[in-house]
JSON list of C-alpha atoms in Angstrom, two decimals:
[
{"chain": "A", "resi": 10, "resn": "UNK", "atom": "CA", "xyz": [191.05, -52.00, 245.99]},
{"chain": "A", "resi": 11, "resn": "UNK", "atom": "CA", "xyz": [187.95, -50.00, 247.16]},
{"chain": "A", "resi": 12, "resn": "UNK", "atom": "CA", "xyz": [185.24, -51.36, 248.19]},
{"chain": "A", "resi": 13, "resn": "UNK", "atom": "CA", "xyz": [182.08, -50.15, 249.17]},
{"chain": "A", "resi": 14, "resn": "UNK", "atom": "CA", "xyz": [178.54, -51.22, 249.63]},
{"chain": "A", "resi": 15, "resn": "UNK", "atom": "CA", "xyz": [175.88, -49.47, 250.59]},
{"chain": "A", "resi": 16, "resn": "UNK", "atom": "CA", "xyz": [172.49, -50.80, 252.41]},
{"chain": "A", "resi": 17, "resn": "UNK", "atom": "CA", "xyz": [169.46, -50.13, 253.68]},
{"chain": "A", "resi": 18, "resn": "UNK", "atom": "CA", "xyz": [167.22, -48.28, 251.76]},
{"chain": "A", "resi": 19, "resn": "UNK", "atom": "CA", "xyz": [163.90, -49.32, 250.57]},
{"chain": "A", "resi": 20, "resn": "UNK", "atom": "CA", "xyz": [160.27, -47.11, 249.88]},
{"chain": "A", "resi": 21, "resn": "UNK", "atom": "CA", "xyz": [158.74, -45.14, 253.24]},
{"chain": "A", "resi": 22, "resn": "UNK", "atom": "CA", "xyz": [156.03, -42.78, 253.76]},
{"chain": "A", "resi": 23, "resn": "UNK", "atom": "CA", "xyz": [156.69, -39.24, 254.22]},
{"chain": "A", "resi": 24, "resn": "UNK", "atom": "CA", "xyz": [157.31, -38.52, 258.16]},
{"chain": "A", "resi": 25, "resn": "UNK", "atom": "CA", "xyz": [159.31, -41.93, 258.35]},
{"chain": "A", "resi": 26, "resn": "UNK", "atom": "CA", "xyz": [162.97, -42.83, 258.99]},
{"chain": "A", "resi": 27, "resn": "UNK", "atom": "CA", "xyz": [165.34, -45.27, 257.77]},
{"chain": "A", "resi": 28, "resn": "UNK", "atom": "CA", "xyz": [168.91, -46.12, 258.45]},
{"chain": "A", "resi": 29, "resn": "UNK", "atom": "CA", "xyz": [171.13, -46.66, 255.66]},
{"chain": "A", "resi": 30, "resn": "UNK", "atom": "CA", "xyz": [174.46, -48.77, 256.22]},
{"chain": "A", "resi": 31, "resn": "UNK", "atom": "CA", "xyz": [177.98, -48.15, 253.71]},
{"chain": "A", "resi": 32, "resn": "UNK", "atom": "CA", "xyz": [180.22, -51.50, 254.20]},
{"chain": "A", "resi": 33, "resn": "UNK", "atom": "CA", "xyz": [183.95, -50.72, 253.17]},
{"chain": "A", "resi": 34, "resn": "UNK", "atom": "CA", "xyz": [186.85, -52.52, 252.90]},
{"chain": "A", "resi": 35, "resn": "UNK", "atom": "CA", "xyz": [190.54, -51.92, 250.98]},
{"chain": "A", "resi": 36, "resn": "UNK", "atom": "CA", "xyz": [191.17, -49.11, 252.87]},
{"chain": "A", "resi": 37, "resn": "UNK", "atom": "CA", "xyz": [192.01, -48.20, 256.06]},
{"chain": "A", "resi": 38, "resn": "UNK", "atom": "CA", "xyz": [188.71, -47.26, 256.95]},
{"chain": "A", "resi": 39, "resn": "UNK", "atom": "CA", "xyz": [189.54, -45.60, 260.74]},
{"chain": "A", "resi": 40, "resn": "UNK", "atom": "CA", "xyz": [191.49, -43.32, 258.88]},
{"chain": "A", "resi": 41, "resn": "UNK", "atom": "CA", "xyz": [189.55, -41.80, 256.15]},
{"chain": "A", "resi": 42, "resn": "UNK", "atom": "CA", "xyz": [186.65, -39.09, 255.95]},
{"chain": "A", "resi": 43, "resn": "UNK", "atom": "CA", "xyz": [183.84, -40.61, 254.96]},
{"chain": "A", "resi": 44, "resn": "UNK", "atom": "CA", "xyz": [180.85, -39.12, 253.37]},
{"chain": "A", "resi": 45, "resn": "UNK", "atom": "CA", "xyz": [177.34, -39.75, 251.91]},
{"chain": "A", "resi": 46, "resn": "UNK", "atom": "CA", "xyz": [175.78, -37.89, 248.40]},
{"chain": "A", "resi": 47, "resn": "UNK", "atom": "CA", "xyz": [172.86, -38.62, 246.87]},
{"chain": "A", "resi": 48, "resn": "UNK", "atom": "CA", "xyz": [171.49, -38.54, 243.05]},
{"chain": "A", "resi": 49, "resn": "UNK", "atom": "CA", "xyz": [167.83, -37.83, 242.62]},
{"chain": "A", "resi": 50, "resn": "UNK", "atom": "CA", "xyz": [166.02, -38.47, 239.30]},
{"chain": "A", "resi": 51, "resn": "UNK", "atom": "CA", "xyz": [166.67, -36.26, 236.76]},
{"chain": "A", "resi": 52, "resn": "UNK", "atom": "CA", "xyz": [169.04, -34.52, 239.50]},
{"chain": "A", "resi": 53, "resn": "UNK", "atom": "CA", "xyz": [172.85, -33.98, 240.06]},
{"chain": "A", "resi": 54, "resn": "UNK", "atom": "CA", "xyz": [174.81, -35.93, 242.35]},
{"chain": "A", "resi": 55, "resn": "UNK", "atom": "CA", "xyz": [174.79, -33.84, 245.60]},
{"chain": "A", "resi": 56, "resn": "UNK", "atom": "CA", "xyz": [176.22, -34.26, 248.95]},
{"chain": "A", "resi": 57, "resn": "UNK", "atom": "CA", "xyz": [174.44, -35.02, 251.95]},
{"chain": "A", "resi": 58, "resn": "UNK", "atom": "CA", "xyz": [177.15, -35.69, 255.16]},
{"chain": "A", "resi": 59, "resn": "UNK", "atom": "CA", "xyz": [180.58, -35.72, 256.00]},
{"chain": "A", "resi": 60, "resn": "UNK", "atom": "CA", "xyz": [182.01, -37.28, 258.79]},
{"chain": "A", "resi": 61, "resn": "UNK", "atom": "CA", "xyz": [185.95, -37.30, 259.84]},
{"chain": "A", "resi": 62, "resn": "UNK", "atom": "CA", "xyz": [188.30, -39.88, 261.20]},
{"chain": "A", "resi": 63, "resn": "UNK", "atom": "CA", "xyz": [188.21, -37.86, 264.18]},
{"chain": "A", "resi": 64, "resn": "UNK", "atom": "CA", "xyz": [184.16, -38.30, 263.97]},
{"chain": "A", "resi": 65, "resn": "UNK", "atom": "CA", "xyz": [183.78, -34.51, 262.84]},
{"chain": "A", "resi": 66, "resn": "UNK", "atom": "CA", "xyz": [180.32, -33.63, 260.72]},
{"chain": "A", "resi": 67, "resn": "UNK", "atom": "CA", "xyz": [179.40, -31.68, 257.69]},
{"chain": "A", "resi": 68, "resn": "UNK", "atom": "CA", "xyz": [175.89, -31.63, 256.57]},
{"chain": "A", "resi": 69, "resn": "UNK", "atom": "CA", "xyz": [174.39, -30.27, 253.14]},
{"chain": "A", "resi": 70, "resn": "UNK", "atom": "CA", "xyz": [171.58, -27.82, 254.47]},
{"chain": "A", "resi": 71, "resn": "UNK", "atom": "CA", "xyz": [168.82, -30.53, 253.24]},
{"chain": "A", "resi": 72, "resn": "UNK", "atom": "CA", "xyz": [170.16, -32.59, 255.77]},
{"chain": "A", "resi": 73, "resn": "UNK", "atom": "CA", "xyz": [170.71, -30.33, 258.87]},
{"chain": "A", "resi": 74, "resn": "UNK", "atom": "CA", "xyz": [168.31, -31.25, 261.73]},
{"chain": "A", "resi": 75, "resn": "UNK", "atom": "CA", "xyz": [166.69, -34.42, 260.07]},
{"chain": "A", "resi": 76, "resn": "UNK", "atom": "CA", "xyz": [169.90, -36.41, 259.31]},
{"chain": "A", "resi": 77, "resn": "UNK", "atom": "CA", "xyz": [172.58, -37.55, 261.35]},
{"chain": "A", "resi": 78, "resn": "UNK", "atom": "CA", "xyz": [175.94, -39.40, 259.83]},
{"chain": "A", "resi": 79, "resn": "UNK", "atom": "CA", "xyz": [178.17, -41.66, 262.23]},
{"chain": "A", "resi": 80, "resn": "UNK", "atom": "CA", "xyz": [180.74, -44.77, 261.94]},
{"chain": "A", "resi": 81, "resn": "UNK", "atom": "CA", "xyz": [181.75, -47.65, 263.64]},
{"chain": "A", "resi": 82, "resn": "UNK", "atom": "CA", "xyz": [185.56, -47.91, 263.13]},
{"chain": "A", "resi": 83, "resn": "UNK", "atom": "CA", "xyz": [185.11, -51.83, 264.51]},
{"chain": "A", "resi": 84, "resn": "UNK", "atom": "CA", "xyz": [182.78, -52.66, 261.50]},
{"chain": "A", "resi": 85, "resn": "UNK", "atom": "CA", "xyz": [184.38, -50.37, 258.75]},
{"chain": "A", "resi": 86, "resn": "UNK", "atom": "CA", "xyz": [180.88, -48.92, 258.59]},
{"chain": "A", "resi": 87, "resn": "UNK", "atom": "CA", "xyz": [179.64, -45.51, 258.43]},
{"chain": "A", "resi": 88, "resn": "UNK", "atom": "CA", "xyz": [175.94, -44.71, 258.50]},
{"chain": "A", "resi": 89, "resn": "UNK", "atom": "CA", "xyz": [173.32, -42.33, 257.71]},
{"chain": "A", "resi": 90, "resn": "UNK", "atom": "CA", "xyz": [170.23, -42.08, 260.31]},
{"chain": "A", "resi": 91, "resn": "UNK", "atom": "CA", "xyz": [167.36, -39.99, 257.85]},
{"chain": "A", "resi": 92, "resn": "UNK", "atom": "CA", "xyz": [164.53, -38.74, 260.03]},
{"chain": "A", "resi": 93, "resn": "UNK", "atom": "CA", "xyz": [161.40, -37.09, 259.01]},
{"chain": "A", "resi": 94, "resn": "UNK", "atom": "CA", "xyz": [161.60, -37.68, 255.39]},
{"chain": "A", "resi": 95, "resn": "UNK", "atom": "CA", "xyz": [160.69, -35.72, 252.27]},
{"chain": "A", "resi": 96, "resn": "UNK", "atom": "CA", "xyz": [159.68, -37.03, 248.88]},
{"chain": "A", "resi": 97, "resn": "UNK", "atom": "CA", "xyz": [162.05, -34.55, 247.74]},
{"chain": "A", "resi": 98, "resn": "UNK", "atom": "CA", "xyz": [165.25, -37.23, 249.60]},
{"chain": "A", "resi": 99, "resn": "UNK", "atom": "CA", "xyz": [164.34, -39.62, 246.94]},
{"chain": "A", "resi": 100, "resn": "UNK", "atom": "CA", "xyz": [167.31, -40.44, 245.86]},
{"chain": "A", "resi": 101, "resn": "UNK", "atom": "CA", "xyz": [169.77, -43.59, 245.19]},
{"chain": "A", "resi": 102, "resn": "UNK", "atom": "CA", "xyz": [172.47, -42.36, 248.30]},
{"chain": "A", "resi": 103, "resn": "UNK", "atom": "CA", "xyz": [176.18, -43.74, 247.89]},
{"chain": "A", "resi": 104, "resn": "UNK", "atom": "CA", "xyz": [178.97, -43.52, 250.10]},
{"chain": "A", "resi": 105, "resn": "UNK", "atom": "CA", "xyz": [182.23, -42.20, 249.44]},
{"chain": "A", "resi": 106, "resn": "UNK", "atom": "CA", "xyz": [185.50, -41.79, 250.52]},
{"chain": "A", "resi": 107, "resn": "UNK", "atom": "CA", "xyz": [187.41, -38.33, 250.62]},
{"chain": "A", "resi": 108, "resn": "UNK", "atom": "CA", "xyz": [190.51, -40.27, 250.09]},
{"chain": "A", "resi": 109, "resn": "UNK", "atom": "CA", "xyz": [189.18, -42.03, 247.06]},
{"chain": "A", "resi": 110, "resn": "UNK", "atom": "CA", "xyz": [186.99, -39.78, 245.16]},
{"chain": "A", "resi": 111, "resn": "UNK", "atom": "CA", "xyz": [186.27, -41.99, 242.11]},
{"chain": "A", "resi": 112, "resn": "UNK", "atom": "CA", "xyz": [185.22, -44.95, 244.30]},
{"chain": "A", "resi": 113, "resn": "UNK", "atom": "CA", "xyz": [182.05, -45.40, 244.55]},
{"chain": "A", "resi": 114, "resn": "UNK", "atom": "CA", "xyz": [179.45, -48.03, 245.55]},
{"chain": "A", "resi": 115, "resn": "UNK", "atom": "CA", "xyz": [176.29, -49.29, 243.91]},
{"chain": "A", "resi": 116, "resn": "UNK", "atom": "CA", "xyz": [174.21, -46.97, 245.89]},
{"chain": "A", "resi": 117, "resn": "UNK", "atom": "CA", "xyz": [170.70, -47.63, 247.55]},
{"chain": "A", "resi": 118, "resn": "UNK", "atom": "CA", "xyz": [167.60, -46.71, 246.52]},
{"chain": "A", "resi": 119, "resn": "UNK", "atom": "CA", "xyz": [165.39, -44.22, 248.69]},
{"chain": "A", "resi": 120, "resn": "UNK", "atom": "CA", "xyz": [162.06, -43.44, 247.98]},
{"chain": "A", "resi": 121, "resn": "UNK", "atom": "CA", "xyz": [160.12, -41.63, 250.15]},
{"chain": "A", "resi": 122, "resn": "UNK", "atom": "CA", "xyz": [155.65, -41.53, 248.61]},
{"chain": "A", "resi": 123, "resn": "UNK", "atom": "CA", "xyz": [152.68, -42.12, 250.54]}
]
């Protein structure tokens, strides 16, 4: 069974960073894509980052150059390192696996306001 939690998020000014953390487990994690979306308010569902089992990376435009996506194999963790954010990334981000497209965690909240 998937599982998959994500962490991390929390309210930050605009300019600020945070680091959110996806926990996963009933899979074998070293061996899957991973990848992060995001669903603003009143929004879609959209994707953010990709990364491979061979630690490849996709990134959604909104994401180039202020994001950065990454895993540690050893933790069955993948991450999501947000830099200079936007009110416009609020969002609740979830994780996902390529693998296991209808699996989905509880998501985290973001909210980026001064």
């Amino acid at each position: 069974q998937v599982q998959l939690v994500e962490s991390g998020g929390g309210l930050v000014q605009p300019g600020g960073s945070l680091r959110l953390s996806c926990a996963a487990a009933g899979f074998p994690f070293s061996r899957h894509a991973m990848r992060w979306y995001r669903q603003g308010p009143g929004k879609e569902r959209e994707f953010v980052a990709l990364i491979s089992s061979t630690s490849t990376v996709i990134y959604a435009d909104s994401a180039k150059g202020r994001f950065t996506i990454s895993r540690d194999n050893a933790k069955n963790t993948v991450y999501l390192q947000m830099n200079s954010l936007k009110p416009d990334d609020t969002a609740v981000y979830y994780c996902n696996a390529v693998a296991f497209p209808r699996d989905w965690g509880q998501g985290t909240q973001v909210t980026v306001s001064s």
